[in-house]
């Protein structure tokens, strides 16, 4: 027993292998020690805007997840389409509208909506000929064709116990001069149960703003 105890106390301690600690550049270390006190955000779709952040002190640089030990990571939040809910009510129809901005860019805009409700009076507000529960849908598309011309289309459909009613409008606007606008369009209306309501109109207008 004594020889074993003597060996335990006299043997050198085992060598410990320590992983090297990553060293950070001085300007990065200073940025971590002295972070900005506040970050101003411009909330369009919930994203942060780098240009709105407070200025960085001299001798430092901005950091992100890739600068942290271990590689870090970045959080990407997809811009969700904007949606809305709106109550609809008139002497002809009541209901609830559910809409969504499907596309929104500098040149293109697409809106889609669905309206569930009850028609109180027929032959009104682009609706079917009878009363009762109805389902309405609408698509609005706007497209820029150059700096002075825009093309827009609105398609609306209502369906219920008394058939379906469709209205489709296509309009082209061109700004000839700052105060002069030329517009031309075609509008189509169709009723599945009342043929006398079927109609197609074409229009050309020249508008001058005084």
PDB file of C-alpha atoms in Angstrom:
ATOM      1  CA  UNK A   1       0.000   0.000   0.000  1.00  0.00           C
ATOM      2  CA  UNK A   2       2.758   2.484   0.991  1.00  0.00           C
ATOM      3  CA  UNK A   3       4.630   2.124  -2.332  1.00  0.00           C
ATOM      4  CA  UNK A   4       1.381   2.950  -4.202  1.00  0.00           C
ATOM      5  CA  UNK A   5       0.759   6.068  -2.101  1.00  0.00           C
ATOM      6  CA  UNK A   6       4.344   7.192  -2.589  1.00  0.00           C
ATOM      7  CA  UNK A   7       3.959   6.754  -6.356  1.00  0.00           C
ATOM      8  CA  UNK A   8       0.704   8.731  -6.384  1.00  0.00           C
ATOM      9  CA  UNK A   9       2.263  11.727  -4.602  1.00  0.00           C
ATOM     10  CA  UNK A  10       5.548  11.736  -6.484  1.00  0.00           C
ATOM     11  CA  UNK A  11       4.249  11.139 -10.034  1.00  0.00           C
ATOM     12  CA  UNK A  12       4.037  14.334 -12.206  1.00  0.00           C
ATOM     13  CA  UNK A  13       0.495  15.627 -12.870  1.00  0.00           C
ATOM     14  CA  UNK A  14      -1.057  14.621 -16.197  1.00  0.00           C
ATOM     15  CA  UNK A  15      -0.647  17.125 -18.973  1.00  0.00           C
ATOM     16  CA  UNK A  16      -3.870  18.949 -19.967  1.00  0.00           C
ATOM     17  CA  UNK A  17      -4.304  19.896 -23.618  1.00  0.00           C
ATOM     18  CA  UNK A  18      -6.209  23.199 -23.846  1.00  0.00           C
ATOM     19  CA  UNK A  19      -7.891  24.252 -27.058  1.00  0.00           C
ATOM     20  CA  UNK A  20      -6.466  27.474 -28.432  1.00  0.00           C
ATOM     21  CA  UNK A  21      -8.649  30.500 -27.702  1.00  0.00           C
ATOM     22  CA  UNK A  22      -9.448  32.436 -30.862  1.00  0.00           C
ATOM     23  CA  UNK A  23      -8.115  35.979 -30.795  1.00  0.00           C
ATOM     24  CA  UNK A  24     -10.169  38.858 -32.138  1.00  0.00           C
ATOM     25  CA  UNK A  25      -8.780  41.845 -34.018  1.00  0.00           C
ATOM     26  CA  UNK A  26      -8.478  44.936 -31.783  1.00  0.00           C
ATOM     27  CA  UNK A  27     -11.103  46.930 -33.666  1.00  0.00           C
ATOM     28  CA  UNK A  28     -13.567  44.012 -33.441  1.00  0.00           C
ATOM     29  CA  UNK A  29     -12.904  43.521 -29.716  1.00  0.00           C
ATOM     30  CA  UNK A  30     -13.497  47.213 -29.089  1.00  0.00           C
ATOM     31  CA  UNK A  31     -16.772  47.025 -31.026  1.00  0.00           C
ATOM     32  CA  UNK A  32     -17.960  44.158 -28.802  1.00  0.00           C
ATOM     33  CA  UNK A  33     -16.940  45.966 -25.601  1.00  0.00           C
ATOM     34  CA  UNK A  34     -18.576  49.260 -26.628  1.00  0.00           C
ATOM     35  CA  UNK A  35     -21.754  48.421 -28.600  1.00  0.00           C
ATOM     36  CA  UNK A  36     -24.140  51.162 -29.787  1.00  0.00           C
ATOM     37  CA  UNK A  37     -26.614  52.271 -27.173  1.00  0.00           C
ATOM     38  CA  UNK A  38     -29.624  52.224 -29.497  1.00  0.00           C
ATOM     39  CA  UNK A  39     -30.561  51.130 -32.986  1.00  0.00           C
ATOM     40  CA  UNK A  40     -33.085  53.129 -34.952  1.00  0.00           C
ATOM     41  CA  UNK A  41     -35.324  50.920 -37.092  1.00  0.00           C
ATOM     42  CA  UNK A  42     -37.457  51.710 -40.097  1.00  0.00           C
ATOM     43  CA  UNK A  43     -40.313  49.194 -39.895  1.00  0.00           C
ATOM     44  CA  UNK A  44     -41.585  48.437 -43.397  1.00  0.00           C
ATOM     45  CA  UNK A  45     -41.767  44.655 -43.222  1.00  0.00           C
ATOM     46  CA  UNK A  46     -40.103  44.323 -39.814  1.00  0.00           C
ATOM     47  CA  UNK A  47     -36.545  44.502 -41.078  1.00  0.00           C
ATOM     48  CA  UNK A  48     -33.627  46.545 -39.684  1.00  0.00           C
ATOM     49  CA  UNK A  49     -32.128  49.275 -41.834  1.00  0.00           C
ATOM     50  CA  UNK A  50     -28.340  49.549 -41.523  1.00  0.00           C
ATOM     51  CA  UNK A  51     -28.326  53.180 -42.659  1.00  0.00           C
ATOM     52  CA  UNK A  52     -30.593  54.104 -39.730  1.00  0.00           C
ATOM     53  CA  UNK A  53     -28.173  52.777 -37.075  1.00  0.00           C
ATOM     54  CA  UNK A  54     -26.093  55.131 -34.973  1.00  0.00           C
ATOM     55  CA  UNK A  55     -22.639  56.064 -36.333  1.00  0.00           C
ATOM     56  CA  UNK A  56     -19.682  53.862 -35.441  1.00  0.00           C
ATOM     57  CA  UNK A  57     -16.908  55.424 -33.385  1.00  0.00           C
ATOM     58  CA  UNK A  58     -13.572  56.091 -35.035  1.00  0.00           C
ATOM     59  CA  UNK A  59     -11.293  53.037 -35.127  1.00  0.00           C
ATOM     60  CA  UNK A  60     -14.160  50.534 -34.987  1.00  0.00           C
ATOM     61  CA  UNK A  61     -16.094  48.682 -37.630  1.00  0.00           C
ATOM     62  CA  UNK A  62     -19.567  47.179 -37.833  1.00  0.00           C
ATOM     63  CA  UNK A  63     -19.862  43.460 -37.001  1.00  0.00           C
ATOM     64  CA  UNK A  64     -22.383  40.736 -37.710  1.00  0.00           C
ATOM     65  CA  UNK A  65     -22.811  37.051 -36.967  1.00  0.00           C
ATOM     66  CA  UNK A  66     -19.950  36.009 -39.250  1.00  0.00           C
ATOM     67  CA  UNK A  67     -17.468  37.923 -37.066  1.00  0.00           C
ATOM     68  CA  UNK A  68     -18.308  36.064 -33.850  1.00  0.00           C
ATOM     69  CA  UNK A  69     -16.340  32.957 -32.718  1.00  0.00           C
ATOM     70  CA  UNK A  70     -17.716  29.802 -34.237  1.00  0.00           C
ATOM     71  CA  UNK A  71     -18.949  31.454 -37.418  1.00  0.00           C
ATOM     72  CA  UNK A  72     -22.183  32.833 -35.894  1.00  0.00           C
ATOM     73  CA  UNK A  73     -25.264  33.058 -38.020  1.00  0.00           C
ATOM     74  CA  UNK A  74     -27.705  35.484 -39.511  1.00  0.00           C
ATOM     75  CA  UNK A  75     -31.460  35.622 -39.026  1.00  0.00           C
ATOM     76  CA  UNK A  76     -33.400  36.092 -42.231  1.00  0.00           C
ATOM     77  CA  UNK A  77     -37.045  37.103 -41.923  1.00  0.00           C
ATOM     78  CA  UNK A  78     -39.066  36.802 -45.101  1.00  0.00           C
ATOM     79  CA  UNK A  79     -41.283  39.796 -45.858  1.00  0.00           C
ATOM     80  CA  UNK A  80     -44.785  38.464 -45.347  1.00  0.00           C
ATOM     81  CA  UNK A  81     -47.494  39.779 -47.675  1.00  0.00           C
ATOM     82  CA  UNK A  82     -49.609  42.515 -46.137  1.00  0.00           C
ATOM     83  CA  UNK A  83     -53.195  41.464 -45.462  1.00  0.00           C
ATOM     84  CA  UNK A  84     -56.280  43.228 -44.179  1.00  0.00           C
ATOM     85  CA  UNK A  85     -59.830  42.487 -43.016  1.00  0.00           C
ATOM     86  CA  UNK A  86     -62.605  45.019 -43.588  1.00  0.00           C
ATOM     87  CA  UNK A  87     -66.342  44.963 -42.910  1.00  0.00           C
ATOM     88  CA  UNK A  88     -68.537  45.813 -45.912  1.00  0.00           C
ATOM     89  CA  UNK A  89     -72.046  47.218 -45.643  1.00  0.00           C
ATOM     90  CA  UNK A  90     -74.558  49.051 -47.843  1.00  0.00           C
ATOM     91  CA  UNK A  91     -78.254  49.004 -48.749  1.00  0.00           C
ATOM     92  CA  UNK A  92     -77.491  46.284 -51.312  1.00  0.00           C
ATOM     93  CA  UNK A  93     -74.997  43.985 -49.560  1.00  0.00           C
ATOM     94  CA  UNK A  94     -73.287  43.230 -46.250  1.00  0.00           C
ATOM     95  CA  UNK A  95     -70.199  41.091 -45.685  1.00  0.00           C
ATOM     96  CA  UNK A  96     -66.578  40.773 -44.590  1.00  0.00           C
ATOM     97  CA  UNK A  97     -63.652  41.435 -46.920  1.00  0.00           C
ATOM     98  CA  UNK A  98     -60.326  39.558 -46.653  1.00  0.00           C
ATOM     99  CA  UNK A  99     -57.563  41.126 -48.754  1.00  0.00           C
ATOM    100  CA  UNK A 100     -53.864  40.617 -49.451  1.00  0.00           C
ATOM    101  CA  UNK A 101     -51.145  42.632 -51.194  1.00  0.00           C
ATOM    102  CA  UNK A 102     -49.691  39.770 -53.247  1.00  0.00           C
ATOM    103  CA  UNK A 103     -47.079  41.810 -55.159  1.00  0.00           C
ATOM    104  CA  UNK A 104     -45.713  45.289 -54.448  1.00  0.00           C
ATOM    105  CA  UNK A 105     -42.760  46.677 -56.382  1.00  0.00           C
ATOM    106  CA  UNK A 106     -41.913  50.010 -57.961  1.00  0.00           C
ATOM    107  CA  UNK A 107     -43.524  48.992 -61.272  1.00  0.00           C
ATOM    108  CA  UNK A 108     -46.027  46.276 -60.308  1.00  0.00           C
ATOM    109  CA  UNK A 109     -48.868  45.995 -57.795  1.00  0.00           C
ATOM    110  CA  UNK A 110     -51.231  43.026 -57.381  1.00  0.00           C
ATOM    111  CA  UNK A 111     -54.038  42.922 -54.798  1.00  0.00           C
ATOM    112  CA  UNK A 112     -56.304  39.923 -54.194  1.00  0.00           C
ATOM    113  CA  UNK A 113     -59.458  39.978 -52.051  1.00  0.00           C
ATOM    114  CA  UNK A 114     -62.329  37.653 -51.134  1.00  0.00           C
ATOM    115  CA  UNK A 115     -65.643  38.891 -49.723  1.00  0.00           C
ATOM    116  CA  UNK A 116     -68.181  36.608 -48.030  1.00  0.00           C
ATOM    117  CA  UNK A 117     -71.574  38.152 -47.291  1.00  0.00           C
ATOM    118  CA  UNK A 118     -75.281  38.429 -48.014  1.00  0.00           C
ATOM    119  CA  UNK A 119     -76.898  40.288 -50.921  1.00  0.00           C
ATOM    120  CA  UNK A 120     -79.902  42.343 -49.823  1.00  0.00           C
ATOM    121  CA  UNK A 121     -80.807  43.697 -53.273  1.00  0.00           C
ATOM    122  CA  UNK A 122     -80.121  42.307 -56.719  1.00  0.00           C
ATOM    123  CA  UNK A 123     -78.881  44.154 -59.819  1.00  0.00           C
ATOM    124  CA  UNK A 124     -76.689  46.454 -57.704  1.00  0.00           C
ATOM    125  CA  UNK A 125     -72.983  47.045 -57.103  1.00  0.00           C
ATOM    126  CA  UNK A 126     -71.857  44.645 -59.829  1.00  0.00           C
ATOM    127  CA  UNK A 127     -73.825  41.819 -58.224  1.00  0.00           C
ATOM    128  CA  UNK A 128     -76.086  38.947 -59.202  1.00  0.00           C
ATOM    129  CA  UNK A 129     -79.790  39.365 -59.954  1.00  0.00           C
ATOM    130  CA  UNK A 130     -81.170  37.841 -56.722  1.00  0.00           C
ATOM    131  CA  UNK A 131     -80.700  38.022 -52.971  1.00  0.00           C
ATOM    132  CA  UNK A 132     -79.059  35.557 -50.610  1.00  0.00           C
ATOM    133  CA  UNK A 133     -75.553  34.514 -49.495  1.00  0.00           C
ATOM    134  CA  UNK A 134     -72.801  35.421 -51.974  1.00  0.00           C
ATOM    135  CA  UNK A 135     -69.078  35.000 -52.452  1.00  0.00           C
ATOM    136  CA  UNK A 136     -67.147  37.802 -54.172  1.00  0.00           C
ATOM    137  CA  UNK A 137     -63.541  37.861 -55.342  1.00  0.00           C
ATOM    138  CA  UNK A 138     -61.458  40.613 -56.911  1.00  0.00           C
ATOM    139  CA  UNK A 139     -57.999  40.962 -58.442  1.00  0.00           C
ATOM    140  CA  UNK A 140     -56.405  44.391 -59.028  1.00  0.00           C
ATOM    141  CA  UNK A 141     -53.290  44.602 -61.197  1.00  0.00           C
ATOM    142  CA  UNK A 142     -51.310  47.781 -61.926  1.00  0.00           C
ATOM    143  CA  UNK A 143     -48.234  47.777 -64.162  1.00  0.00           C
ATOM    144  CA  UNK A 144     -45.939  50.623 -65.201  1.00  0.00           C
ATOM    145  CA  UNK A 145     -45.033  50.635 -68.892  1.00  0.00           C
ATOM    146  CA  UNK A 146     -42.279  53.196 -68.904  1.00  0.00           C
ATOM    147  CA  UNK A 147     -42.142  56.533 -67.106  1.00  0.00           C
ATOM    148  CA  UNK A 148     -45.443  57.931 -68.460  1.00  0.00           C
ATOM    149  CA  UNK A 149     -47.704  54.950 -69.134  1.00  0.00           C
ATOM    150  CA  UNK A 150     -49.560  52.648 -66.738  1.00  0.00           C
ATOM    151  CA  UNK A 151     -51.769  49.641 -67.431  1.00  0.00           C
ATOM    152  CA  UNK A 152     -54.392  48.591 -64.869  1.00  0.00           C
ATOM    153  CA  UNK A 153     -56.881  45.743 -64.762  1.00  0.00           C
ATOM    154  CA  UNK A 154     -59.643  44.974 -62.237  1.00  0.00           C
ATOM    155  CA  UNK A 155     -61.510  41.655 -62.356  1.00  0.00           C
ATOM    156  CA  UNK A 156     -64.494  41.149 -60.031  1.00  0.00           C
ATOM    157  CA  UNK A 157     -66.656  38.028 -59.747  1.00  0.00           C
ATOM    158  CA  UNK A 158     -69.690  37.399 -57.548  1.00  0.00           C
ATOM    159  CA  UNK A 159     -71.418  34.021 -57.262  1.00  0.00           C
ATOM    160  CA  UNK A 160     -74.507  32.922 -55.334  1.00  0.00           C
ATOM    161  CA  UNK A 161     -77.828  31.107 -55.570  1.00  0.00           C
ATOM    162  CA  UNK A 162     -78.840  33.187 -58.604  1.00  0.00           C
ATOM    163  CA  UNK A 163     -75.829  32.545 -60.838  1.00  0.00           C
ATOM    164  CA  UNK A 164     -72.630  34.512 -61.272  1.00  0.00           C
ATOM    165  CA  UNK A 165     -71.777  38.056 -62.360  1.00  0.00           C
ATOM    166  CA  UNK A 166     -68.396  39.044 -63.860  1.00  0.00           C
ATOM    167  CA  UNK A 167     -66.979  42.505 -64.460  1.00  0.00           C
ATOM    168  CA  UNK A 168     -63.543  43.022 -66.025  1.00  0.00           C
ATOM    169  CA  UNK A 169     -62.013  46.461 -66.657  1.00  0.00           C
ATOM    170  CA  UNK A 170     -58.795  47.176 -68.563  1.00  0.00           C
ATOM    171  CA  UNK A 171     -57.441  50.736 -68.621  1.00  0.00           C
ATOM    172  CA  UNK A 172     -54.344  52.267 -70.241  1.00  0.00           C
ATOM    173  CA  UNK A 173     -53.196  55.757 -69.184  1.00  0.00           C
ATOM    174  CA  UNK A 174     -50.491  57.826 -70.874  1.00  0.00           C
ATOM    175  CA  UNK A 175     -49.310  61.219 -69.649  1.00  0.00           C
ATOM    176  CA  UNK A 176     -48.709  63.205 -72.828  1.00  0.00           C
ATOM    177  CA  UNK A 177     -47.764  66.377 -70.952  1.00  0.00           C
ATOM    178  CA  UNK A 178     -47.654  67.345 -67.277  1.00  0.00           C
ATOM    179  CA  UNK A 179     -51.292  68.538 -67.479  1.00  0.00           C
ATOM    180  CA  UNK A 180     -52.542  66.331 -70.335  1.00  0.00           C
ATOM    181  CA  UNK A 181     -53.455  62.618 -69.907  1.00  0.00           C
ATOM    182  CA  UNK A 182     -54.843  60.212 -72.504  1.00  0.00           C
ATOM    183  CA  UNK A 183     -56.729  57.147 -71.246  1.00  0.00           C
ATOM    184  CA  UNK A 184     -58.378  54.295 -73.136  1.00  0.00           C
ATOM    185  CA  UNK A 185     -60.090  51.224 -71.765  1.00  0.00           C
ATOM    186  CA  UNK A 186     -62.367  48.264 -72.335  1.00  0.00           C
ATOM    187  CA  UNK A 187     -64.951  47.043 -69.812  1.00  0.00           C
ATOM    188  CA  UNK A 188     -66.806  43.736 -69.984  1.00  0.00           C
ATOM    189  CA  UNK A 189     -69.869  42.648 -67.941  1.00  0.00           C
ATOM    190  CA  UNK A 190     -71.395  39.162 -67.967  1.00  0.00           C
ATOM    191  CA  UNK A 191     -74.354  37.659 -66.048  1.00  0.00           C
ATOM    192  CA  UNK A 192     -74.835  33.885 -66.259  1.00  0.00           C
ATOM    193  CA  UNK A 193     -78.612  34.072 -65.626  1.00  0.00           C
ATOM    194  CA  UNK A 194     -79.658  37.393 -67.244  1.00  0.00           C
ATOM    195  CA  UNK A 195     -78.360  37.746 -70.808  1.00  0.00           C
ATOM    196  CA  UNK A 196     -79.671  41.307 -71.136  1.00  0.00           C
ATOM    197  CA  UNK A 197     -77.047  42.453 -68.607  1.00  0.00           C
ATOM    198  CA  UNK A 198     -74.161  41.314 -70.831  1.00  0.00           C
ATOM    199  CA  UNK A 199     -72.351  44.394 -72.091  1.00  0.00           C
ATOM    200  CA  UNK A 200     -68.968  45.493 -73.487  1.00  0.00           C
ATOM    201  CA  UNK A 201     -67.907  49.142 -73.508  1.00  0.00           C
ATOM    202  CA  UNK A 202     -64.834  50.888 -74.930  1.00  0.00           C
ATOM    203  CA  UNK A 203     -63.816  54.379 -73.836  1.00  0.00           C
ATOM    204  CA  UNK A 204     -61.248  57.005 -74.879  1.00  0.00           C
ATOM    205  CA  UNK A 205     -60.752  60.114 -72.746  1.00  0.00           C
ATOM    206  CA  UNK A 206     -58.422  63.103 -72.989  1.00  0.00           C
ATOM    207  CA  UNK A 207     -58.046  64.898 -69.646  1.00  0.00           C
ATOM    208  CA  UNK A 208     -56.522  68.333 -69.172  1.00  0.00           C
ATOM    209  CA  UNK A 209     -55.739  69.607 -65.654  1.00  0.00           C
ATOM    210  CA  UNK A 210     -56.124  73.372 -65.251  1.00  0.00           C
TER     211      UNK A 210
END
